[in-house]
JSON list of C-alpha atoms in Angstrom, two decimals:
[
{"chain": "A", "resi": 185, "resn": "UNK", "atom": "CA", "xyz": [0.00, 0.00, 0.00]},
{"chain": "A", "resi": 186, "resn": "UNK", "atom": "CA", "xyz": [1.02, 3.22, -0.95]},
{"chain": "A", "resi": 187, "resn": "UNK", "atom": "CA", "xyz": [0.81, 6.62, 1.00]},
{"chain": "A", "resi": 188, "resn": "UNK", "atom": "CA", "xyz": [1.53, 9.91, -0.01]},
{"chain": "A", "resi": 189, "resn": "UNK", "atom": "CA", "xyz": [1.86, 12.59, 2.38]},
{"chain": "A", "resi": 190, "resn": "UNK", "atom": "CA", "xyz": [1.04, 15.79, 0.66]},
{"chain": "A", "resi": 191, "resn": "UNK", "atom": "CA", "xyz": [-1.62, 16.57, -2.01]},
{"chain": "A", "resi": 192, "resn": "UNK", "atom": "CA", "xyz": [1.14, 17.17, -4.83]},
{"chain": "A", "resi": 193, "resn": "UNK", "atom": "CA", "xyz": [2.68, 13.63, -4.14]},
{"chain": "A", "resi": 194, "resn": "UNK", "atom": "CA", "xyz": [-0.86, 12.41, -4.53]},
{"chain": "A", "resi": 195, "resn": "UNK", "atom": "CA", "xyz": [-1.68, 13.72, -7.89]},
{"chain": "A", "resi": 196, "resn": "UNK", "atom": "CA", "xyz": [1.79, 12.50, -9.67]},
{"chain": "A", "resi": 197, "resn": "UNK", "atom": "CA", "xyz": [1.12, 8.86, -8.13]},
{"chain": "A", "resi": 198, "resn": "UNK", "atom": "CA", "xyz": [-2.52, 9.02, -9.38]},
{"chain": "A", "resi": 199, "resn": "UNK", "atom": "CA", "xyz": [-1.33, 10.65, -12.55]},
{"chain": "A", "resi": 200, "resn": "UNK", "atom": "CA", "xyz": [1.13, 7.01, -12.42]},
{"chain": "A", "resi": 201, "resn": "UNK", "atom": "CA", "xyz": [-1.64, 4.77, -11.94]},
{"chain": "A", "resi": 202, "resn": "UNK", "atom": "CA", "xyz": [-3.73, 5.97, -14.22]},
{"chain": "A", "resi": 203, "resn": "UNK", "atom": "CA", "xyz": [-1.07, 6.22, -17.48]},
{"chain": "A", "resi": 204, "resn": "UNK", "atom": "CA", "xyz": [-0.44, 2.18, -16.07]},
{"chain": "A", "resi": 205, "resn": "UNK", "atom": "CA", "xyz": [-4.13, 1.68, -16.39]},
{"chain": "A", "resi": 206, "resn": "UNK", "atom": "CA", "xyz": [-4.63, 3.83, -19.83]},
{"chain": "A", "resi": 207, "resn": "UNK", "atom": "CA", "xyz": [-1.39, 1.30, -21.18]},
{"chain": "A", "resi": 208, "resn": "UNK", "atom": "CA", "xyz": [-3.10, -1.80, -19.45]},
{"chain": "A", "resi": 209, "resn": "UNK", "atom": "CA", "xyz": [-6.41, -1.10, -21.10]},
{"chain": "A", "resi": 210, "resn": "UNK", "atom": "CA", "xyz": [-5.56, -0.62, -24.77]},
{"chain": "A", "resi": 211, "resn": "UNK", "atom": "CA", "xyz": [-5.81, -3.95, -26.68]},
{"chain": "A", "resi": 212, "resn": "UNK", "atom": "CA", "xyz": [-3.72, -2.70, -29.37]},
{"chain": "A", "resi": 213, "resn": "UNK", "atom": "CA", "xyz": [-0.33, -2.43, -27.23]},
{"chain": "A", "resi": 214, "resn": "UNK", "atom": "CA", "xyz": [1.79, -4.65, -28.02]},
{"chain": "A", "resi": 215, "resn": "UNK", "atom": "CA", "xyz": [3.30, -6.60, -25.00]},
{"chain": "A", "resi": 216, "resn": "UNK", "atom": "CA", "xyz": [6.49, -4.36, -25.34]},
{"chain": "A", "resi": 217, "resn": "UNK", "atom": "CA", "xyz": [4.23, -1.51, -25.16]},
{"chain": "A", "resi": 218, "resn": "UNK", "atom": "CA", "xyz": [2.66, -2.65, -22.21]},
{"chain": "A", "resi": 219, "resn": "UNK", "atom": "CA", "xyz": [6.00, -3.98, -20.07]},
{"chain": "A", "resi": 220, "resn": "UNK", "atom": "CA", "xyz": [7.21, -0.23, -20.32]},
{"chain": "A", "resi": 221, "resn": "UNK", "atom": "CA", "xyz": [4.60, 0.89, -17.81]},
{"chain": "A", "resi": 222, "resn": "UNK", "atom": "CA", "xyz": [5.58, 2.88, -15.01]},
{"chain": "A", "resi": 223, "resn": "UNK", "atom": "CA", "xyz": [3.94, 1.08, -12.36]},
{"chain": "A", "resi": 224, "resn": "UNK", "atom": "CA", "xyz": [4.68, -2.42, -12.07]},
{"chain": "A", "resi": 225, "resn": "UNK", "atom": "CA", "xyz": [3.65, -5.74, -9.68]},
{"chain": "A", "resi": 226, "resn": "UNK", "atom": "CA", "xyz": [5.24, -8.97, -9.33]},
{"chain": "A", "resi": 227, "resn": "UNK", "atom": "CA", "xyz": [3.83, -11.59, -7.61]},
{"chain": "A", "resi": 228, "resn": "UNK", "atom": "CA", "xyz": [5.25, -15.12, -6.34]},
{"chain": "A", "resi": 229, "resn": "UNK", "atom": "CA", "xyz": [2.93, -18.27, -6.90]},
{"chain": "A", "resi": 230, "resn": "UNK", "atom": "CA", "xyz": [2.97, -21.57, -5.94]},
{"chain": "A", "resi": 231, "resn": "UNK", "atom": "CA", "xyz": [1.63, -24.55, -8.32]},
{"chain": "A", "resi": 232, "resn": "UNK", "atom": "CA", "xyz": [1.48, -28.31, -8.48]},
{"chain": "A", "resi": 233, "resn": "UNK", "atom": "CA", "xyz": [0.89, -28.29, -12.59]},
{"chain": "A", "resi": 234, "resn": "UNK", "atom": "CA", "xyz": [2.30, -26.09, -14.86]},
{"chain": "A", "resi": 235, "resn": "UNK", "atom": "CA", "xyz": [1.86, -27.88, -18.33]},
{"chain": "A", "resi": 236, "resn": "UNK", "atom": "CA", "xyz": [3.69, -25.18, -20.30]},
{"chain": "A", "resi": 237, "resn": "UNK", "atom": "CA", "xyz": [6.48, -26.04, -18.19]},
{"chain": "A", "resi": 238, "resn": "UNK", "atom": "CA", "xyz": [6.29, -29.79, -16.85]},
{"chain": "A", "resi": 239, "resn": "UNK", "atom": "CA", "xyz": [5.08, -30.93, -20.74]},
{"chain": "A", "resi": 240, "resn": "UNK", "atom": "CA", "xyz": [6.74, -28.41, -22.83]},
{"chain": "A", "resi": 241, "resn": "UNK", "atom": "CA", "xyz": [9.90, -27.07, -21.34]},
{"chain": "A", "resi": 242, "resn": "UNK", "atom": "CA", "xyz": [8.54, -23.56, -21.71]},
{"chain": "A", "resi": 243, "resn": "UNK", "atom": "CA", "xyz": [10.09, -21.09, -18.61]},
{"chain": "A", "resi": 244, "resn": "UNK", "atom": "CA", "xyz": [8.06, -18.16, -19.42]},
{"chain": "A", "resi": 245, "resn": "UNK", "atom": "CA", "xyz": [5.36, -16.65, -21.69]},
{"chain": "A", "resi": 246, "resn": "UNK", "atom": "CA", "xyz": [2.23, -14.83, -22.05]},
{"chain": "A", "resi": 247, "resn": "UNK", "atom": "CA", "xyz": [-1.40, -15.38, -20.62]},
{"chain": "A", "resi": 248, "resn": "UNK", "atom": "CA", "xyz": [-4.33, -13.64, -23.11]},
{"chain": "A", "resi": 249, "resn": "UNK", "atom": "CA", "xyz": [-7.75, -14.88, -21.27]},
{"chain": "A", "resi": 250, "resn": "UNK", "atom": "CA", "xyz": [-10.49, -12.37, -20.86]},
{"chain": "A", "resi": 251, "resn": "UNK", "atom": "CA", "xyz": [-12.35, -12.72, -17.61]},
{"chain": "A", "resi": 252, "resn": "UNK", "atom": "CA", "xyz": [-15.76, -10.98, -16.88]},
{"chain": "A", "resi": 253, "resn": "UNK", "atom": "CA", "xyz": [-17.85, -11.71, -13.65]},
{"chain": "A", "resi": 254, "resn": "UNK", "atom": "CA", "xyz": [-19.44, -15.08, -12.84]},
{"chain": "A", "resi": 255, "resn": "UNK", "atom": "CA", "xyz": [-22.77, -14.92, -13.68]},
{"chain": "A", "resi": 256, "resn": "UNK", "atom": "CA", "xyz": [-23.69, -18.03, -11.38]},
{"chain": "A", "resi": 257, "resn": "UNK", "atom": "CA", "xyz": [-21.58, -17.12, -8.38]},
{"chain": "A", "resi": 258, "resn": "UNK", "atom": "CA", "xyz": [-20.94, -13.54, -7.14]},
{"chain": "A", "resi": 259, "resn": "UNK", "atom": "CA", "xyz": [-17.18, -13.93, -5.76]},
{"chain": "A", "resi": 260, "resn": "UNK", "atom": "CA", "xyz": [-15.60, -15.40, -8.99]},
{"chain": "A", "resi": 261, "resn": "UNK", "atom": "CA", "xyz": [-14.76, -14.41, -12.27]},
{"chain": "A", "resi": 262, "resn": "UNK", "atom": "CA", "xyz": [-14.11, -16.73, -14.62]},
{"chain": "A", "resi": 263, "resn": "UNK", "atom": "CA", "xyz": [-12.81, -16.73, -18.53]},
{"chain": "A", "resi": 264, "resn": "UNK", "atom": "CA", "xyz": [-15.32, -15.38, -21.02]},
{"chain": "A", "resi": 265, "resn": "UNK", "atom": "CA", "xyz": [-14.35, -14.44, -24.10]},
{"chain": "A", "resi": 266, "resn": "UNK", "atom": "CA", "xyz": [-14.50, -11.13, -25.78]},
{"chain": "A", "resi": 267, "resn": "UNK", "atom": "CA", "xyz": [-17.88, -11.55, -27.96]},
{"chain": "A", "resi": 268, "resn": "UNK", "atom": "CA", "xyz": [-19.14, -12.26, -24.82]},
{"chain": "A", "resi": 269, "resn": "UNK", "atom": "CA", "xyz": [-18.61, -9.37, -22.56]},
{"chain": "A", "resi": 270, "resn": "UNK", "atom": "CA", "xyz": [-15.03, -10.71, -20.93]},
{"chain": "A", "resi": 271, "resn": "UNK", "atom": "CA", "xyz": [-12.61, -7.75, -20.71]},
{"chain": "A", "resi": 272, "resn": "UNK", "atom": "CA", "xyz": [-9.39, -8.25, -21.92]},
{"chain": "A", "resi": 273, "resn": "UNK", "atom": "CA", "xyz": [-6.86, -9.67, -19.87]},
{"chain": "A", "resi": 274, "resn": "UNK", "atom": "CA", "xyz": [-3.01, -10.08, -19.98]},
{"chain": "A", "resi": 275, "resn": "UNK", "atom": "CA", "xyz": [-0.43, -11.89, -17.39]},
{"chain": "A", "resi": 276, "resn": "UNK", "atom": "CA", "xyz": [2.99, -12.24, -18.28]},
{"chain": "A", "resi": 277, "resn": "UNK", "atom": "CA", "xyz": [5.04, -15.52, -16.65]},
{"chain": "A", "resi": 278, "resn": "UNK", "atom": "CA", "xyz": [8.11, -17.08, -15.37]},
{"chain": "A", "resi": 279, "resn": "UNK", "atom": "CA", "xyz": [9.54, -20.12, -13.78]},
{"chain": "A", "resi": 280, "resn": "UNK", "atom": "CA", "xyz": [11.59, -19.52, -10.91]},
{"chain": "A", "resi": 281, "resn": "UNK", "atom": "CA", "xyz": [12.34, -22.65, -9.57]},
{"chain": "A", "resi": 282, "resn": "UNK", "atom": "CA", "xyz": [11.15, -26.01, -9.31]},
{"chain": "A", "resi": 283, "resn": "UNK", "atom": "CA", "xyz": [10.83, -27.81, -5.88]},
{"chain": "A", "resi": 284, "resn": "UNK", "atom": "CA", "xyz": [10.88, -31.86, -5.56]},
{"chain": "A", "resi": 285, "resn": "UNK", "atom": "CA", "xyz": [9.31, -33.40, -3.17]},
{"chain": "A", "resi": 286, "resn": "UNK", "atom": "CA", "xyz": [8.25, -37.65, -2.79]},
{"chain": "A", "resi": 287, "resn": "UNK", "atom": "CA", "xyz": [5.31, -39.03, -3.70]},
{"chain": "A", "resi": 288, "resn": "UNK", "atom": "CA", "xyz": [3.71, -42.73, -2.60]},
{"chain": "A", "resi": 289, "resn": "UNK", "atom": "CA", "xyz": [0.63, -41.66, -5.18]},
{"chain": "A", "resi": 290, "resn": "UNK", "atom": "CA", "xyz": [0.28, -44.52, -7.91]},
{"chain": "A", "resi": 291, "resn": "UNK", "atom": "CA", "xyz": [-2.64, -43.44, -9.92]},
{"chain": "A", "resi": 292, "resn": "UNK", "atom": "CA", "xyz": [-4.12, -42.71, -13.44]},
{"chain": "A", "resi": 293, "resn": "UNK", "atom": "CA", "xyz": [-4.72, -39.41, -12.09]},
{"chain": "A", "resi": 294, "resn": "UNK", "atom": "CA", "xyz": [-1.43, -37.12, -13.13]},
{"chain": "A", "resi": 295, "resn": "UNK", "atom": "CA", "xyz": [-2.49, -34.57, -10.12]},
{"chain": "A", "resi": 296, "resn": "UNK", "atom": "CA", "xyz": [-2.16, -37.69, -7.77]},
{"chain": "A", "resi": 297, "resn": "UNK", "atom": "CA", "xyz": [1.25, -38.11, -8.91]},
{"chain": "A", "resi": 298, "resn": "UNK", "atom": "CA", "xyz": [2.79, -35.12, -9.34]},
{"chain": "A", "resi": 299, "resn": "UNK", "atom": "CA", "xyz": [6.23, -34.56, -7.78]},
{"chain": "A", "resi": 300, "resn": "UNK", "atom": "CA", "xyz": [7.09, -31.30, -7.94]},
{"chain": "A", "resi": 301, "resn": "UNK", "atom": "CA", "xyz": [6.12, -27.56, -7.10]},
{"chain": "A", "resi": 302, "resn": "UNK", "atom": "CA", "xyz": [6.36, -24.96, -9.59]},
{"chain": "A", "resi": 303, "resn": "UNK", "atom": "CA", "xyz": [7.58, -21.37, -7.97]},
{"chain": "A", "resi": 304, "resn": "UNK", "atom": "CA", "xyz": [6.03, -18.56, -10.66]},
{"chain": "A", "resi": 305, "resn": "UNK", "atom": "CA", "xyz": [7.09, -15.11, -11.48]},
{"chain": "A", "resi": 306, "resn": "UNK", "atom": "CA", "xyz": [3.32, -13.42, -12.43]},
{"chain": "A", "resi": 307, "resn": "UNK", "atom": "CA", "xyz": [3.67, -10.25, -13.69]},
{"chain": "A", "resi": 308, "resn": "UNK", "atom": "CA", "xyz": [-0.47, -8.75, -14.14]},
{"chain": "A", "resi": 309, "resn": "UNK", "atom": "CA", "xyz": [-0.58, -6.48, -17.30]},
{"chain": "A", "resi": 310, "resn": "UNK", "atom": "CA", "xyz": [-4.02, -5.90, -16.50]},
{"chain": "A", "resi": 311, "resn": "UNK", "atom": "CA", "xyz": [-5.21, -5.46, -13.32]},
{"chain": "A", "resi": 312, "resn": "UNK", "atom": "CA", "xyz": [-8.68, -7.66, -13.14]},
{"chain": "A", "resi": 313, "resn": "UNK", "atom": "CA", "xyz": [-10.32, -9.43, -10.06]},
{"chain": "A", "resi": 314, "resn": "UNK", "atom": "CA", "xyz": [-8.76, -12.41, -9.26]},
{"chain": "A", "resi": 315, "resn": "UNK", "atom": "CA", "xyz": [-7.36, -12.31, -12.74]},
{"chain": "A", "resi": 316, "resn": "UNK", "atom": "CA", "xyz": [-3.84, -14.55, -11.35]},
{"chain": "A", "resi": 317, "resn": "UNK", "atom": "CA", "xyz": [-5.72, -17.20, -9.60]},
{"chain": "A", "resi": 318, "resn": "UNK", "atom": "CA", "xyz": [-8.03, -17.38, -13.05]},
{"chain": "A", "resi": 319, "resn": "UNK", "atom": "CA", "xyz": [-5.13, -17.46, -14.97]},
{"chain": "A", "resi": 320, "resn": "UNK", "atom": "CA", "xyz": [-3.16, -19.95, -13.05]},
{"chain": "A", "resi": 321, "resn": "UNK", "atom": "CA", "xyz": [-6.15, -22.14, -12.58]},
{"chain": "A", "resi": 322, "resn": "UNK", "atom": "CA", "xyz": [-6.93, -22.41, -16.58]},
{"chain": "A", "resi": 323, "resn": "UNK", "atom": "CA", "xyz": [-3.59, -23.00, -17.46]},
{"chain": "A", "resi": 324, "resn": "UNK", "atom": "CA", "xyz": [-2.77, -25.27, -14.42]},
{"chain": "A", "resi": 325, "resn": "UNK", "atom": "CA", "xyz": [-3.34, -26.86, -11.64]},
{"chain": "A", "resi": 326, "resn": "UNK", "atom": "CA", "xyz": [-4.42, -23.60, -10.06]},
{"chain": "A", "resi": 327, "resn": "UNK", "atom": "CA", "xyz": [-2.28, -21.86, -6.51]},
{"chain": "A", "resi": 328, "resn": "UNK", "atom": "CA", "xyz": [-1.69, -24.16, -4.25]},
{"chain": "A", "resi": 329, "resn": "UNK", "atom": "CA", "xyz": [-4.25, -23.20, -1.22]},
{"chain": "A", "resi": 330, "resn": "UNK", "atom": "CA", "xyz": [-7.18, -21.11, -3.67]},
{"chain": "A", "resi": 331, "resn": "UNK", "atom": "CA", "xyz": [-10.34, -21.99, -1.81]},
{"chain": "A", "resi": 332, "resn": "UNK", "atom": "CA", "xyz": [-12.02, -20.36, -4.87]},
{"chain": "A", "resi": 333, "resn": "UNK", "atom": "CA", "xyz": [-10.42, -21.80, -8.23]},
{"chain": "A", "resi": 334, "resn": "UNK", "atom": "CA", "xyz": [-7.38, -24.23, -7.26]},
{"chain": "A", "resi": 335, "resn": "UNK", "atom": "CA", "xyz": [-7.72, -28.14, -8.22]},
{"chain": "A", "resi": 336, "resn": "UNK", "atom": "CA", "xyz": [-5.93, -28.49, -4.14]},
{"chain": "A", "resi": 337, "resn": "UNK", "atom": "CA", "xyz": [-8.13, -25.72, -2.02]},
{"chain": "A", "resi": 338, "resn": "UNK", "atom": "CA", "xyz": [-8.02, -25.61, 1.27]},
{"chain": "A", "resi": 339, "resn": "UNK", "atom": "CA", "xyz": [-11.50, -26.25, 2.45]},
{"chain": "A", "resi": 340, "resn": "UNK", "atom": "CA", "xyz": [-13.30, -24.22, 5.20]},
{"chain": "A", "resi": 341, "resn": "UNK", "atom": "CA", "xyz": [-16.30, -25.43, 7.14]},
{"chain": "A", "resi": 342, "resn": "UNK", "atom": "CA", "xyz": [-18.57, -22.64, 8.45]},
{"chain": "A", "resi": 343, "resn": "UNK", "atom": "CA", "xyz": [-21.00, -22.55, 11.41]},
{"chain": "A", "resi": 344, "resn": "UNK", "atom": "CA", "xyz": [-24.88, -22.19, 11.35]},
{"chain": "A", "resi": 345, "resn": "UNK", "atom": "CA", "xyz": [-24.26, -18.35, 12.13]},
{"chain": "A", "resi": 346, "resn": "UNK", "atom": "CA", "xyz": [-21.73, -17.63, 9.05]},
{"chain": "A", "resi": 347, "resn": "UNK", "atom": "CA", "xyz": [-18.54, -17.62, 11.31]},
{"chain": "A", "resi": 348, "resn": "UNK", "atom": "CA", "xyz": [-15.63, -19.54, 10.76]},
{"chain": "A", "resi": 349, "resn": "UNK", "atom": "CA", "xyz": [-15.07, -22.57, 13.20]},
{"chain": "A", "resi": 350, "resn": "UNK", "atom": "CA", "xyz": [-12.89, -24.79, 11.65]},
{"chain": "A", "resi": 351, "resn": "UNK", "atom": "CA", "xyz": [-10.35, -25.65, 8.91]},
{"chain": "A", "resi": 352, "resn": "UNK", "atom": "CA", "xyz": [-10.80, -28.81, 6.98]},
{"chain": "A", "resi": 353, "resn": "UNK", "atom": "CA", "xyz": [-6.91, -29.53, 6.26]},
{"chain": "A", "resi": 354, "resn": "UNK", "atom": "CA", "xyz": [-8.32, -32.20, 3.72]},
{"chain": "A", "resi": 355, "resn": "UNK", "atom": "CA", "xyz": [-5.05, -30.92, 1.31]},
{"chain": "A", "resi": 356, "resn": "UNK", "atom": "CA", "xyz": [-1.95, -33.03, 0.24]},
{"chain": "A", "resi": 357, "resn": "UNK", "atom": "CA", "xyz": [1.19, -32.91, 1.62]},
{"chain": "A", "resi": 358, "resn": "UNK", "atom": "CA", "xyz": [2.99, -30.10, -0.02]},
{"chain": "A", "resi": 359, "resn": "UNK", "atom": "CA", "xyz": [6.14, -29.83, 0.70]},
{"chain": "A", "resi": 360, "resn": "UNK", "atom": "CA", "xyz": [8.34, -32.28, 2.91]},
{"chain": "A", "resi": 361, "resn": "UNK", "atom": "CA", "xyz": [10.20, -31.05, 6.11]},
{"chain": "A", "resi": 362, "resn": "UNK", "atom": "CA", "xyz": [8.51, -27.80, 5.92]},
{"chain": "A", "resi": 363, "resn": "UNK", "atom": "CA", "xyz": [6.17, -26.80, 8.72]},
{"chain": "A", "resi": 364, "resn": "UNK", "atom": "CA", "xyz": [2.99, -24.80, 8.03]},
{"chain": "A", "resi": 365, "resn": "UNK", "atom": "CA", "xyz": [1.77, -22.58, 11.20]},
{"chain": "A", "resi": 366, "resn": "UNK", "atom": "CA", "xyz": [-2.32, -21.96, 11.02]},
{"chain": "A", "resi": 367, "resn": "UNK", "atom": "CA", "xyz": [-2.50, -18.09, 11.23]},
{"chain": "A", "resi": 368, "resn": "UNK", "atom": "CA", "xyz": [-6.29, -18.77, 11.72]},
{"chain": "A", "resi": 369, "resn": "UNK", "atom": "CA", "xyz": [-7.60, -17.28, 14.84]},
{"chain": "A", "resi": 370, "resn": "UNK", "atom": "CA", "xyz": [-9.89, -20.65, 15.33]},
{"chain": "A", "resi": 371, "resn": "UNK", "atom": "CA", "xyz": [-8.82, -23.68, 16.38]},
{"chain": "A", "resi": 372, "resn": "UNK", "atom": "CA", "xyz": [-9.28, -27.01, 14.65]},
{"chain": "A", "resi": 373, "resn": "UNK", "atom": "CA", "xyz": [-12.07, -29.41, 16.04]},
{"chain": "A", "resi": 374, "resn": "UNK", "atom": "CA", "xyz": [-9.90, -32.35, 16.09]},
{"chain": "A", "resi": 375, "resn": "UNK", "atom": "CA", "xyz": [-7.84, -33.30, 18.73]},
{"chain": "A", "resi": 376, "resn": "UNK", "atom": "CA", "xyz": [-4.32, -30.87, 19.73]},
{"chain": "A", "resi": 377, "resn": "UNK", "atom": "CA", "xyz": [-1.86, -33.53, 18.39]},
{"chain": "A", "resi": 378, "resn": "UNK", "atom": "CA", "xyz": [-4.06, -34.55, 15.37]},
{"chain": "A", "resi": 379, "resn": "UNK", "atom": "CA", "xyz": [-4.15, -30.64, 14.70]},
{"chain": "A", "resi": 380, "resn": "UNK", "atom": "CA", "xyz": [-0.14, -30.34, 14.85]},
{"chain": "A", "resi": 381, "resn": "UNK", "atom": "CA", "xyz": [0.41, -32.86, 12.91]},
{"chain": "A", "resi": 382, "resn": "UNK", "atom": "CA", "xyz": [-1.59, -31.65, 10.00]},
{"chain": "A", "resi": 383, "resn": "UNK", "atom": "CA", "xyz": [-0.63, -27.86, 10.15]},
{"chain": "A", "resi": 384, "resn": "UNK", "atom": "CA", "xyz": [2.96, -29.44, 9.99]},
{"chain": "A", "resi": 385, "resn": "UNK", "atom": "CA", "xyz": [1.64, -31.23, 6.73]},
{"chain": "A", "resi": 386, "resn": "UNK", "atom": "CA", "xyz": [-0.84, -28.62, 4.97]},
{"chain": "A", "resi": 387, "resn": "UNK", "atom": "CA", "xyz": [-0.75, -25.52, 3.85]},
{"chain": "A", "resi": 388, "resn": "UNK", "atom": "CA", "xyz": [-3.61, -23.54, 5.34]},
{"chain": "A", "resi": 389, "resn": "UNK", "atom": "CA", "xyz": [-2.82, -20.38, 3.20]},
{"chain": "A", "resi": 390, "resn": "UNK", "atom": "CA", "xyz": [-2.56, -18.97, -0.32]},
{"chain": "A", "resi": 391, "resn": "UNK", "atom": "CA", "xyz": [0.75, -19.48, -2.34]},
{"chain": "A", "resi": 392, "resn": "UNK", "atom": "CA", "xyz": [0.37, -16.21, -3.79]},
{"chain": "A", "resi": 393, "resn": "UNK", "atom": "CA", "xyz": [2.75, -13.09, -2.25]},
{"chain": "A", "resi": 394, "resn": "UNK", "atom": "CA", "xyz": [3.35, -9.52, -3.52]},
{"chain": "A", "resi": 395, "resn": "UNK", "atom": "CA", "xyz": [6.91, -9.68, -4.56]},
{"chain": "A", "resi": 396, "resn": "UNK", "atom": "CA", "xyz": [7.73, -6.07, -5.34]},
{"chain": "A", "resi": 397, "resn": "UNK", "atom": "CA", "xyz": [5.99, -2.63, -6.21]},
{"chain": "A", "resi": 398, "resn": "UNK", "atom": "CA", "xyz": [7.79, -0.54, -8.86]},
{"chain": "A", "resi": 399, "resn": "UNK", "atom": "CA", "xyz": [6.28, 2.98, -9.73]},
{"chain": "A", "resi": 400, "resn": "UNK", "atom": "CA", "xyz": [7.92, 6.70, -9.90]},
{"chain": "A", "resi": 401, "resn": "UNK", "atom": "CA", "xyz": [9.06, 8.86, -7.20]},
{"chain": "A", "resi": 402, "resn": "UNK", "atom": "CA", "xyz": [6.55, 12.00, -6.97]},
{"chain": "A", "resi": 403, "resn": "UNK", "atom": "CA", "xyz": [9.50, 14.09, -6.14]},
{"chain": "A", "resi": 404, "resn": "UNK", "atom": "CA", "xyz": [11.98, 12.97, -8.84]},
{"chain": "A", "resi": 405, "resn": "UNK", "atom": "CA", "xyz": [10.12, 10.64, -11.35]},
{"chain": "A", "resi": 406, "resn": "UNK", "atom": "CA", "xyz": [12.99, 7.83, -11.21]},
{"chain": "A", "resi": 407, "resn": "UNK", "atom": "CA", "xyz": [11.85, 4.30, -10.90]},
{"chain": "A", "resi": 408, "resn": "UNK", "atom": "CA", "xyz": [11.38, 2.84, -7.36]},
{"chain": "A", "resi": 409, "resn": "UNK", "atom": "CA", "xyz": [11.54, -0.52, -6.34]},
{"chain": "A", "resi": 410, "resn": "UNK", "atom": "CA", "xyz": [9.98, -1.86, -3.13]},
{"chain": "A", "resi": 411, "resn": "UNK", "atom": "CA", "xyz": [10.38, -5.68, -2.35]},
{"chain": "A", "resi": 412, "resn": "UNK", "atom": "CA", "xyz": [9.12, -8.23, 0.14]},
{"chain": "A", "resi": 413, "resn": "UNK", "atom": "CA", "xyz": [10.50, -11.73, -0.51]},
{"chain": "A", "resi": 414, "resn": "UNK", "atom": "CA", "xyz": [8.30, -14.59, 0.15]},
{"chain": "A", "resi": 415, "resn": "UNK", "atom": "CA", "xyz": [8.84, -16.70, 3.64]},
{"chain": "A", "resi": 416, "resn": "UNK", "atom": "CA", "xyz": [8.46, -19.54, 1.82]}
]
């Protein structure tokens, strides 16, 4: 989040967001075009499938999938395309790093047996609603932990009155000799060492982390660079 602490600094960072947007917007840019924006995001992700990358041996690229509201349910967005009212949409990609980890799984089913985490570098052109989990989800396996469009959500189970009570850690083992700490305020129903166990186990968050925030300085207009490196 950014803060500006007079009215002048204001107006040059709005004046930033809104050329990013005007750039973003227009679907004749080119993705050159488009990269030279003066605001930028990166994000981190996590994934389980990445068939550009675990079939094809591609380490980065370009996502083109207009989104538009769910018309079914009111928190998602999903892809529509053009003709029908989606808005254009544009992620740009990279593989960071692949993580092994063992798996007993001998199935048919090739999300069963997959052995290895995926570490993206998402870079959002455009700036839709959900528009990385969409676009991870229809390329892949979705981000490890989305409760809303991943194939491996984490599942919550709600109370007659609409609060949270409890966390279904029905997930897969993620990644080996790594321990997950529920930042939920609510404890699990089961039992204290049942509960350990698992949050050592599953994740019970979103792979998905702001990386860095790039945009100009109100004062002298060169490029600044904020980052936050994921904990994971």
């Amino acid at each position: 989040m950014v803060f500006a602490r007079t009215d002048l600094a204001a107006s040059k960072l709005c004046a930033a967001w809104r050329e990013n947007r005007a750039i973003s917007s227009d679907t004749n840019c080119n993705a050159e075009v488009k990269s030279t924006a003066s605001v930028e995001k990166i994000y981190h992700a996590r994934v389980l499938l990445w068939p550009p990358y675990q079939q094809y041996g591609q380490t980065k690229g370009t996502i083109d999938l207009p989104m538009a509201p769910s018309k079914t349910e009111r928190l998602k967005w999903e892809v529509v395309g053009i003709e029908g009212g989606g808005k254009m949409c544009r992620t740009f990609w990279r593989v960071l790093g692949v993580q092994e980890q063992e798996s007993n799984n001998h199935t048919d089913d090739a999300y069963e047996n997959q052995t290895s985490i995926v570490t993206l570098e998402l870079q959002p052109v455009t700036g839709r609603t959900h528009q990385l989990r969409v676009h991870c989800a229809e390329v892949g396996s979705g981000i490890i932990g989305d409760s809303l469009y991943g194939d491996d959500p984490i599942r919550w189970k709600f109370g007659t009155d609409g609060g949270q009570k409890s966390i279904d850690v029905d997930a897969k083992q993620l990644i080996k000799n790594n321990t997950f700490e529920s930042k939920h305020p609510h404890s699990c129903s089961k039992s204290e060492d049942n509960t350990t166990k698992d949050s050592q186990q599953k994740p019970q968050f979103l792979y998905l982390h702001s990386y860095s925030l790039s945009f100009p300085h109100p004062d002298t207009g060169k490029i600044v660079q904020f980052v936050d490196p994921a904990l994971w």
